[in-house]
Structure formats: structure tokens, C-alpha cells
CSV table of C-alpha atoms in Angstrom, one decimal:
chain,number,residue,atom,x,y,z
D,1454,MET,CA,10.8,13.4,2.3
D,1455,THR,CA,12.7,12.3,-0.3
D,1456,ASP,CA,12.7,13.1,-3.9
D,1457,SER,CA,10.2,10.9,-5.9
D,1458,ALA,CA,13.3,9.7,-7.9
D,1459,ASP,CA,14.9,7.9,-4.9
D,1460,ARG,CA,11.3,6.7,-3.5
D,1461,ARG,CA,11.1,2.7,-3.4
D,1462,LEU,CA,8.5,1.0,-5.8
D,1463,GLY,CA,6.6,0.5,-2.3
D,1464,ASP,CA,6.2,3.9,-1.7
D,1465,ARG,CA,5.0,4.9,-4.7
D,1466,ILE,CA,2.2,2.4,-5.1
D,1467,LEU,CA,1.3,3.5,-1.1
D,1468,VAL,CA,1.0,6.7,-2.6
D,1469,ALA,CA,-1.3,5.2,-5.6
D,1470,LEU,CA,-3.5,3.5,-3.2
D,1471,GLU,CA,-4.1,6.2,-1.0
D,1472,LEU,CA,-4.9,8.0,-4.4
D,1473,ALA,CA,-7.2,5.0,-5.4
D,1474,ILE,CA,-9.1,5.4,-2.1
D,1475,ASP,CA,-9.3,8.6,-2.0
D,1476,GLN,CA,-11.2,8.6,-5.5
D,1477,GLN,CA,-13.0,5.5,-4.5
D,1478,GLU,CA,-12.0,3.1,-6.6
D,1479,LEU,CA,-12.3,-0.1,-4.6
D,1480,GLU,CA,-11.2,-2.5,-7.4
D,1481,ILE,CA,-8.3,-0.3,-8.2
D,1482,ALA,CA,-7.2,-0.3,-4.6
D,1483,GLU,CA,-8.0,-4.0,-4.1
D,1484,GLN,CA,-5.2,-4.6,-7.0
D,1485,LEU,CA,-3.1,-1.6,-5.4
D,1486,TRP,CA,-3.2,-3.4,-2.4
D,1487,ARG,CA,-2.1,-7.3,-3.3
D,1488,ALA,CA,1.0,-4.7,-5.5
D,1489,LEU,CA,2.1,-3.4,-2.1
D,1490,GLU,CA,1.8,-6.6,0.1
D,1491,LEU,CA,3.8,-8.1,-2.9
D,1492,ALA,CA,6.4,-5.2,-3.1
D,1493,LEU,CA,6.9,-5.2,1.0
D,1494,SER,CA,7.2,-9.0,0.9
D,1495,ARG,CA,9.9,-9.5,-2.0
D,1496,TYR,CA,12.0,-7.6,0.0
D,1497,GLY,CA,14.9,-10.6,0.5
D,1498,GLY,CA,11.9,-13.3,0.6
D,1499,PRO,CA,9.7,-15.1,2.3
D,1500,ASP,CA,12.0,-16.1,5.1
D,1501,ALA,CA,14.2,-13.0,5.4
D,1502,PHE,CA,14.0,-10.4,8.4
D,1503,GLU,CA,12.7,-7.3,6.9
D,1504,LYS,CA,15.7,-4.6,7.5
D,1505,ARG,CA,13.2,-1.7,6.9
D,1506,ASP,CA,9.9,-0.5,9.2
D,1507,PRO,CA,6.6,-0.8,6.7
D,1508,PRO,CA,5.7,3.1,6.2
D,1509,ALA,CA,4.2,4.8,9.1
D,1510,ASN,CA,0.9,5.3,7.4
D,1511,MET,CA,0.2,1.8,6.1
D,1512,ASP,CA,-2.3,0.9,9.3
D,1513,ASP,CA,-4.1,4.3,8.1
D,1514,VAL,CA,-4.3,3.4,4.8
D,1515,LEU,CA,-5.1,-0.2,5.8
D,1516,ASP,CA,-8.4,0.9,7.7
D,1517,ARG,CA,-9.5,3.5,5.0
D,1518,LEU,CA,-9.2,0.8,2.8
D,1519,PHE,CA,-11.9,-1.5,4.7
D,1520,ALA,CA,-13.9,1.2,5.2
D,1521,LEU,CA,-14.3,1.8,1.6
D,1522,ARG,CA,-14.9,-2.0,1.2
D,1523,ARG,CA,-17.9,-1.8,3.6
D,1524,ALA,CA,-19.1,1.5,1.9
D,1525,LYS,CA,-19.2,-0.3,-1.3
D,1526,GLY,CA,-20.8,-3.5,0.2
D,1527,GLY,CA,-17.8,-5.5,0.4
């Protein structure tokens, strides 16, 4: 893993999202998910070809967010 100073914004948001899910903070996790989507889609604009792969654990984090939504009745 790279030094934290070298991380991209999306990487930092993903770490915060994982922490919010771990702490079962659904409202915060939802906001962070929207911020992550925005950060990842801003790269090059909506019609640009994404030049980097999404974070490897993004699917797992999304599954955990969906599970938290269900657990909280959402």
C-alpha cells in the first residue's frame, strides 16, 4: 500500500466509508458512498474512459453497505 500522502481522494473516502460501516453509521455511510461515486466519476468527465480500475474491495464494501441498509430497515 502507498503512503497515505500519495492516496487519491477516492481511496481516502473508501477508507472512511468502511469505517462508517464498521461503526454502523448508515447516514454517514450513505453520504460517503455518494461522495465516492462523485470522486470516481469526476476523473475525466462523464464520457471519458476510466483509466484506472475501481478499488479491489469496492464490491465488498458495497455489499456491506447494502447489508447495513437492510439491518437498519432501509
